[in-house]
PDB file of C-alpha atoms and ligand atoms in Angstrom:
ATOM      1  CA  MET A   1      10.096  74.464  10.154  1.00 96.00           C
ATOM      2  CA  ASN A   2      11.031  73.039   6.744  1.00 98.00           C
ATOM      3  CA  LEU A   3      14.082  74.787   5.319  1.00 98.00           C
ATOM      4  CA  VAL A   4      16.107  74.471   2.156  1.00 98.00           C
ATOM      5  CA  MET A   5      19.849  75.036   2.431  1.00 98.00           C
ATOM      6  CA  PHE A   6      20.835  76.294  -0.931  1.00 98.00           C
ATOM      7  CA  GLY A   7      24.088  77.182  -2.690  1.00 98.00           C
ATOM      8  CA  PRO A   8      26.886  75.955  -4.889  1.00 97.00           C
ATOM      9  CA  PRO A   9      29.163  72.962  -3.937  1.00 96.00           C
ATOM     10  CA  GLY A  10      31.364  73.949  -1.034  1.00 94.00           C
ATOM     11  CA  ALA A  11      29.126  76.857   0.064  1.00 97.00           C
ATOM     12  CA  GLY A  12      28.721  75.422   3.551  1.00 96.00           C
ATOM     13  CA  LYS A  13      25.245  73.911   3.243  1.00 97.00           C
ATOM     14  CA  GLY A  14      26.196  70.642   5.026  1.00 96.00           C
ATOM     15  CA  THR A  15      28.142  72.469   7.741  1.00 96.00           C
ATOM     16  CA  GLN A  16      25.197  74.727   8.539  1.00 98.00           C
ATOM     17  CA  ALA A  17      22.671  71.892   8.239  1.00 98.00           C
ATOM     18  CA  LYS A  18      24.646  69.884  10.823  1.00 97.00           C
ATOM     19  CA  ILE A  19      24.780  72.857  13.192  1.00 97.00           C
ATOM     20  CA  LEU A  20      21.039  73.334  12.854  1.00 96.00           C
ATOM     21  CA  GLN A  21      20.363  69.621  13.336  1.00 96.00           C
ATOM     22  CA  GLU A  22      22.311  69.744  16.578  1.00 97.00           C
ATOM     23  CA  LYS A  23      20.835  73.010  17.840  1.00 96.00           C
ATOM     24  CA  ARG A  24      17.193  72.566  16.812  1.00 95.00           C
ATOM     25  CA  GLY A  25      16.747  68.859  16.374  1.00 94.00           C
ATOM     26  CA  LEU A  26      15.705  69.195  12.754  1.00 96.00           C
ATOM     27  CA  PRO A  27      17.051  66.272  10.678  1.00 98.00           C
ATOM     28  CA  GLN A  28      19.455  67.030   7.923  1.00 98.00           C
ATOM     29  CA  LEU A  29      18.264  65.431   4.658  1.00 98.00           C
ATOM     30  CA  SER A  30      21.313  65.373   2.424  1.00 98.00           C
ATOM     31  CA  THR A  31      20.696  63.495  -0.842  1.00 98.00           C
ATOM     32  CA  GLY A  32      24.476  63.573  -1.484  1.00 97.00           C
ATOM     33  CA  ASP A  33      25.089  61.748   1.820  1.00 97.00           C
ATOM     34  CA  MET A  34      22.333  59.256   1.091  1.00 98.00           C
ATOM     35  CA  LEU A  35      23.692  58.522  -2.429  1.00 98.00           C
ATOM     36  CA  ARG A  36      27.248  58.132  -1.091  1.00 96.00           C
ATOM     37  CA  ALA A  37      25.949  55.761   1.653  1.00 97.00           C
ATOM     38  CA  ALA A  38      24.259  53.614  -1.090  1.00 97.00           C
ATOM     39  CA  ILE A  39      27.516  53.559  -3.050  1.00 96.00           C
ATOM     40  CA  LYS A  40      29.449  52.473   0.066  1.00 95.00           C
ATOM     41  CA  ALA A  41      26.915  49.819   0.881  1.00 98.00           C
ATOM     42  CA  GLY A  42      27.068  48.484  -2.673  1.00 98.00           C
ATOM     43  CA  THR A  43      23.312  48.561  -3.222  1.00 98.00           C
ATOM     44  CA  GLU A  44      21.661  48.483  -6.693  1.00 97.00           C
ATOM     45  CA  LEU A  45      21.062  52.238  -6.309  1.00 96.00           C
ATOM     46  CA  GLY A  46      24.670  52.788  -5.400  1.00 97.00           C
ATOM     47  CA  LYS A  47      25.871  50.890  -8.451  1.00 97.00           C
ATOM     48  CA  THR A  48      23.548  52.902 -10.694  1.00 96.00           C
ATOM     49  CA  VAL A  49      24.674  56.318  -9.424  1.00 97.00           C
ATOM     50  CA  GLU A  50      28.389  55.771  -8.727  1.00 97.00           C
ATOM     51  CA  ALA A  51      29.697  56.924 -12.082  1.00 97.00           C
ATOM     52  CA  ILE A  52      27.310  59.835 -12.197  1.00 97.00           C
ATOM     53  CA  LEU A  53      28.566  61.235  -8.874  1.00 97.00           C
ATOM     54  CA  ALA A  54      32.251  60.631  -9.927  1.00 95.00           C
ATOM     55  CA  ARG A  55      31.570  62.802 -13.017  1.00 95.00           C
ATOM     56  CA  GLY A  56      29.831  65.525 -11.044  1.00 96.00           C
ATOM     57  CA  ASP A  57      26.604  65.082 -13.036  1.00 97.00           C
ATOM     58  CA  LEU A  58      23.105  65.059 -11.539  1.00 98.00           C
ATOM     59  CA  VAL A  59      21.377  61.775 -10.707  1.00 98.00           C
ATOM     60  CA  SER A  60      17.890  61.571 -12.346  1.00 98.00           C
ATOM     61  CA  ASP A  61      15.134  63.480 -10.734  1.00 98.00           C
ATOM     62  CA  ASP A  62      13.068  60.339 -10.286  1.00 98.00           C
ATOM     63  CA  VAL A  63      15.702  58.756  -8.181  1.00 98.00           C
ATOM     64  CA  VAL A  64      16.332  61.580  -5.800  1.00 98.00           C
ATOM     65  CA  ILE A  65      12.585  62.472  -5.485  1.00 98.00           C
ATOM     66  CA  GLY A  66      11.931  58.818  -4.576  1.00 97.00           C
ATOM     67  CA  ILE A  67      14.628  58.850  -1.856  1.00 97.00           C
ATOM     68  CA  ILE A  68      13.306  62.089  -0.384  1.00 98.00           C
ATOM     69  CA  ALA A  69       9.651  60.970  -0.510  1.00 98.00           C
ATOM     70  CA  GLU A  70      10.564  57.901   1.520  1.00 97.00           C
ATOM     71  CA  ARG A  71      12.702  59.802   3.978  1.00 97.00           C
ATOM     72  CA  LEU A  72       9.965  62.428   4.585  1.00 97.00           C
ATOM     73  CA  ASP A  73       7.661  59.715   5.967  1.00 96.00           C
ATOM     74  CA  GLN A  74      10.056  58.765   8.745  1.00 97.00           C
ATOM     75  CA  ALA A  75       8.974  60.003  12.185  1.00 97.00           C
ATOM     76  CA  ASP A  76      11.898  62.426  12.808  1.00 97.00           C
ATOM     77  CA  CYS A  77      10.712  64.609   9.895  1.00 97.00           C
ATOM     78  CA  ALA A  78       7.329  65.286  11.523  1.00 95.00           C
ATOM     79  CA  GLY A  79       8.442  68.598  13.021  1.00 94.00           C
ATOM     80  CA  GLY A  80      10.313  69.732   9.941  1.00 97.00           C
ATOM     81  CA  ALA A  81      13.589  69.096   8.178  1.00 98.00           C
ATOM     82  CA  ILE A  82      16.607  70.763   6.560  1.00 98.00           C
ATOM     83  CA  PHE A  83      16.972  69.930   2.929  1.00 98.00           C
ATOM     84  CA  ASP A  84      20.669  69.918   1.961  1.00 98.00           C
ATOM     85  CA  GLY A  85      21.501  69.408  -1.733  1.00 98.00           C
ATOM     86  CA  PHE A  86      17.876  68.890  -2.662  1.00 98.00           C
ATOM     87  CA  PRO A  87      16.113  70.243  -4.775  1.00 98.00           C
ATOM     88  CA  ARG A  88      18.688  70.775  -7.487  1.00 98.00           C
ATOM     89  CA  THR A  89      16.396  71.183 -10.467  1.00 98.00           C
ATOM     90  CA  ILE A  90      12.971  72.941 -11.110  1.00 98.00           C
ATOM     91  CA  ALA A  91      11.366  69.435 -11.511  1.00 98.00           C
ATOM     92  CA  GLN A  92      12.686  68.476  -8.063  1.00 98.00           C
ATOM     93  CA  ALA A  93      11.412  71.703  -6.514  1.00 98.00           C
ATOM     94  CA  GLU A  94       7.923  71.225  -8.017  1.00 98.00           C
ATOM     95  CA  ALA A  95       7.924  67.553  -6.819  1.00 98.00           C
ATOM     96  CA  LEU A  96       8.974  68.632  -3.289  1.00 98.00           C
ATOM     97  CA  ASP A  97       6.136  71.183  -3.221  1.00 98.00           C
ATOM     98  CA  ALA A  98       3.747  68.521  -4.128  1.00 98.00           C
ATOM     99  CA  LEU A  99       5.174  66.025  -1.649  1.00 98.00           C
ATOM    100  CA  MET A 100       4.933  68.577   1.153  1.00 97.00           C
ATOM    101  CA  ALA A 101       1.419  69.697   0.187  1.00 97.00           C
ATOM    102  CA  ARG A 102       0.237  66.070   0.289  1.00 96.00           C
ATOM    103  CA  ARG A 103       1.507  65.873   3.906  1.00 95.00           C
ATOM    104  CA  GLY A 104      -0.089  69.275   4.827  1.00 96.00           C
ATOM    105  CA  LYS A 105       3.270  70.970   4.971  1.00 97.00           C
ATOM    106  CA  LYS A 106       5.317  73.464   2.968  1.00 97.00           C
ATOM    107  CA  ILE A 107       8.815  74.774   2.535  1.00 98.00           C
ATOM    108  CA  ASP A 108       9.019  77.761   4.899  1.00 97.00           C
ATOM    109  CA  LEU A 109      12.404  79.176   4.063  1.00 98.00           C
ATOM    110  CA  VAL A 110      15.195  78.940   1.554  1.00 98.00           C
ATOM    111  CA  ILE A 111      18.615  80.069   2.702  1.00 98.00           C
ATOM    112  CA  VAL A 112      20.872  80.909  -0.270  1.00 98.00           C
ATOM    113  CA  LEU A 113      24.532  80.856   0.732  1.00 98.00           C
ATOM    114  CA  LYS A 114      26.557  83.131  -1.525  1.00 98.00           C
ATOM    115  CA  VAL A 115      30.154  82.227  -2.014  1.00 97.00           C
ATOM    116  CA  ASP A 116      32.592  83.326  -4.893  1.00 96.00           C
ATOM    117  CA  ASP A 117      33.790  80.600  -7.243  1.00 94.00           C
ATOM    118  CA  LYS A 118      37.453  81.176  -6.301  1.00 95.00           C
ATOM    119  CA  VAL A 119      36.584  80.560  -2.628  1.00 95.00           C
ATOM    120  CA  LEU A 120      34.718  77.388  -3.521  1.00 95.00           C
ATOM    121  CA  VAL A 121      37.735  75.999  -5.422  1.00 93.00           C
ATOM    122  CA  SER A 122      40.109  76.778  -2.512  1.00 92.00           C
ATOM    123  CA  ARG A 123      37.640  75.248  -0.050  1.00 91.00           C
ATOM    124  CA  ALA A 124      37.537  71.961  -2.099  1.00 90.00           C
ATOM    125  CA  GLU A 125      41.364  71.869  -2.242  1.00 90.00           C
ATOM    126  CA  GLN A 126      41.450  72.439   1.538  1.00 91.00           C
ATOM    127  CA  ARG A 127      38.790  69.764   2.226  1.00 88.00           C
ATOM    128  CA  MET A 128      40.860  67.333   0.150  1.00 90.00           C
ATOM    129  CA  LYS A 129      44.198  68.147   1.882  1.00 91.00           C
ATOM    130  CA  GLU A 130      42.626  67.877   5.383  1.00 92.00           C
ATOM    131  CA  THR A 131      41.012  64.491   4.587  1.00 92.00           C
ATOM    132  CA  LEU A 132      44.282  63.163   3.281  1.00 93.00           C
ATOM    133  CA  ALA A 133      46.227  64.515   6.264  1.00 95.00           C
ATOM    134  CA  ALA A 134      43.784  62.791   8.594  1.00 95.00           C
ATOM    135  CA  GLY A 135      44.379  59.466   6.773  1.00 95.00           C
ATOM    136  CA  GLY A 136      40.890  59.505   5.188  1.00 93.00           C
ATOM    137  CA  THR A 137      39.696  59.018   1.634  1.00 89.00           C
ATOM    138  CA  PRO A 138      38.779  62.297  -0.018  1.00 88.00           C
ATOM    139  CA  ARG A 139      35.544  62.585  -1.905  1.00 85.00           C
ATOM    140  CA  ALA A 140      35.992  61.459  -5.498  1.00 84.00           C
ATOM    141  CA  ASP A 141      34.188  64.548  -6.758  1.00 89.00           C
ATOM    142  CA  ASP A 142      36.328  67.117  -4.929  1.00 86.00           C
ATOM    143  CA  THR A 143      39.062  67.005  -7.562  1.00 88.00           C
ATOM    144  CA  PRO A 144      39.530  70.350  -9.433  1.00 87.00           C
ATOM    145  CA  GLU A 145      38.198  68.904 -12.719  1.00 90.00           C
ATOM    146  CA  THR A 146      35.069  67.398 -11.167  1.00 92.00           C
ATOM    147  CA  LEU A 147      34.442  70.523  -9.025  1.00 93.00           C
ATOM    148  CA  LYS A 148      34.521  72.507 -12.291  1.00 94.00           C
ATOM    149  CA  ALA A 149      31.838  70.197 -13.703  1.00 95.00           C
ATOM    150  CA  ARG A 150      29.786  70.405 -10.524  1.00 96.00           C
ATOM    151  CA  LEU A 151      29.904  74.235 -10.612  1.00 96.00           C
ATOM    152  CA  GLU A 152      28.745  74.246 -14.243  1.00 97.00           C
ATOM    153  CA  VAL A 153      25.839  71.961 -13.362  1.00 97.00           C
ATOM    154  CA  TYR A 154      25.041  74.210 -10.496  1.00 98.00           C
ATOM    155  CA  TYR A 155      24.818  77.402 -12.511  1.00 97.00           C
ATOM    156  CA  LYS A 156      22.956  75.699 -15.336  1.00 98.00           C
ATOM    157  CA  ASN A 157      20.419  73.473 -13.548  1.00 97.00           C
ATOM    158  CA  THR A 158      20.297  74.555  -9.930  1.00 98.00           C
ATOM    159  CA  ALA A 159      20.790  78.283  -9.725  1.00 97.00           C
ATOM    160  CA  PRO A 160      17.457  78.945 -11.527  1.00 97.00           C
ATOM    161  CA  LEU A 161      15.770  77.715  -8.446  1.00 98.00           C
ATOM    162  CA  ILE A 162      16.584  80.954  -6.703  1.00 98.00           C
ATOM    163  CA  ASP A 163      14.032  82.640  -9.005  1.00 98.00           C
ATOM    164  CA  TYR A 164      11.537  79.863  -8.373  1.00 98.00           C
ATOM    165  CA  TYR A 165      11.684  80.353  -4.619  1.00 98.00           C
ATOM    166  CA  THR A 166      12.048  84.148  -4.807  1.00 98.00           C
ATOM    167  CA  GLY A 167       8.710  84.063  -6.661  1.00 97.00           C
ATOM    168  CA  GLN A 168       7.286  82.228  -3.575  1.00 96.00           C
ATOM    169  CA  GLY A 169       8.794  84.935  -1.278  1.00 96.00           C
ATOM    170  CA  LYS A 170      10.936  82.315   0.585  1.00 97.00           C
ATOM    171  CA  VAL A 171      14.533  83.383  -0.203  1.00 98.00           C
ATOM    172  CA  VAL A 172      16.896  84.890   2.352  1.00 98.00           C
ATOM    173  CA  THR A 173      20.479  85.409   0.998  1.00 98.00           C
ATOM    174  CA  VAL A 174      23.327  84.970   3.466  1.00 98.00           C
ATOM    175  CA  ASP A 175      27.053  85.762   2.953  1.00 98.00           C
ATOM    176  CA  GLY A 176      28.608  82.296   2.983  1.00 98.00           C
ATOM    177  CA  MET A 177      32.098  83.722   3.084  1.00 97.00           C
ATOM    178  CA  ALA A 178      31.566  85.112   6.577  1.00 98.00           C
ATOM    179  CA  PRO A 179      32.903  83.084   9.507  1.00 97.00           C
ATOM    180  CA  ILE A 180      30.840  79.909  10.238  1.00 97.00           C
ATOM    181  CA  GLU A 181      29.292  81.402  13.457  1.00 98.00           C
ATOM    182  CA  ALA A 182      28.242  84.548  11.643  1.00 98.00           C
ATOM    183  CA  VAL A 183      26.543  82.449   8.980  1.00 98.00           C
ATOM    184  CA  THR A 184      24.736  80.422  11.649  1.00 98.00           C
ATOM    185  CA  ALA A 185      23.583  83.650  13.346  1.00 98.00           C
ATOM    186  CA  ALA A 186      22.282  85.060  10.020  1.00 98.00           C
ATOM    187  CA  ILE A 187      20.388  81.842   9.391  1.00 98.00           C
ATOM    188  CA  ALA A 188      18.890  81.924  12.981  1.00 97.00           C
ATOM    189  CA  LYS A 189      17.663  85.521  12.333  1.00 97.00           C
ATOM    190  CA  ALA A 190      16.085  84.468   9.028  1.00 97.00           C
ATOM    191  CA  MET A 191      14.352  81.514  10.730  1.00 97.00           C
ATOM    192  CA  GLU A 192      12.903  83.911  13.333  1.00 95.00           C
ATOM    193  CA  SER A 193      11.395  86.132  10.756  1.00 91.00           C
ATOM    194  CA  HIS A 194      10.007  83.247   8.741  1.00 86.00           C
ATOM    195  CA  GLY A 195       8.949  81.126  11.789  1.00 72.00           C
TER     196      GLY A 195
HETATM  197  P1  LIG B   1      26.443  66.891  -2.658  1.00 81.07           P
HETATM  198  O1  LIG B   1      26.955  66.019  -1.505  1.00 81.07           O
HETATM  199  O2  LIG B   1      25.106  67.552  -2.307  1.00 81.07           O
HETATM  200  O3  LIG B   1      27.417  67.818  -3.141  1.00 81.07           O
HETATM  201  O4  LIG B   1      26.049  65.855  -3.835  1.00 81.07           O
HETATM  202  C1  LIG B   1      27.074  65.043  -4.414  1.00 81.07           C
HETATM  203  C2  LIG B   1      26.569  64.522  -5.761  1.00 81.07           C
HETATM  204  O5  LIG B   1      25.379  63.673  -5.515  1.00 81.07           O
HETATM  205  C3  LIG B   1      26.168  65.498  -6.763  1.00 81.07           C
HETATM  206  O6  LIG B   1      27.230  66.025  -7.500  1.00 81.07           O
HETATM  207  C4  LIG B   1      25.179  64.664  -7.658  1.00 81.07           C
HETATM  208  O7  LIG B   1      25.918  63.819  -8.507  1.00 81.07           O
HETATM  209  C5  LIG B   1      24.483  63.874  -6.617  1.00 81.07           C
HETATM  210  N1  LIG B   1      23.240  64.514  -6.071  1.00 81.07           N
HETATM  211  C6  LIG B   1      23.088  64.856  -4.782  1.00 81.07           C
HETATM  212  N2  LIG B   1      21.896  65.456  -4.628  1.00 81.07           N
HETATM  213  C7  LIG B   1      21.293  65.426  -5.844  1.00 81.07           C
HETATM  214  C8  LIG B   1      20.043  65.886  -6.337  1.00 81.07           C
HETATM  215  N3  LIG B   1      19.215  66.537  -5.537  1.00 81.07           N
HETATM  216  N4  LIG B   1      19.798  65.762  -7.631  1.00 81.07           N
HETATM  217  C9  LIG B   1      20.628  65.090  -8.460  1.00 81.07           C
HETATM  218  N5  LIG B   1      21.869  64.668  -8.114  1.00 81.07           N
HETATM  219  C10 LIG B   1      22.187  64.812  -6.730  1.00 81.07           C
END
């Protein structure tokens, strides 16, 4: 199954994608993780995108589409994948449909995690505190100012994808404010009915 985990920053896309990866063996394809890895490794790509991520803006469609196209051809994606943080624009969604079609595949299901903005802000604060308490380095884009920018980008560029996928009959909306296990259970149910 090919599934898109969709929702605003802090909705729990990564958390649920990781659980699914563990339970079902479907790889989590997180463009955010891939871009952060490139920044950490100091690659050309990393240097190009670092300031964009720090601002909370979107990296260009061509860059992320290229990363995903390459990743999709790796063996572990043969049985499906979980897209986490991709697509984020209509152009990316159209490109993904084309990439999948060329491989004889399609997106089967889009899980939309619904979470109120106030909860997203407090989750980012919490994530920052916990990372600091554990002696780690918090994400540069989890600051209140950058989160605000990321939310604006989400509502402007990314939220319209819900209509795009609703038109394809693929959307299941899940309450992302429920406990983690309840969200996981709701996703499992949606996967059964779309499997
Ligand atoms: P995330 O970890 O999904 O919250 O992504 C972190 C940041 O990486 C975003 O704020 C963007 O700057 C960049 N990014 C990740 N995925 C994409 C994408 N699909 N399109 C454009 N930019 C992206």
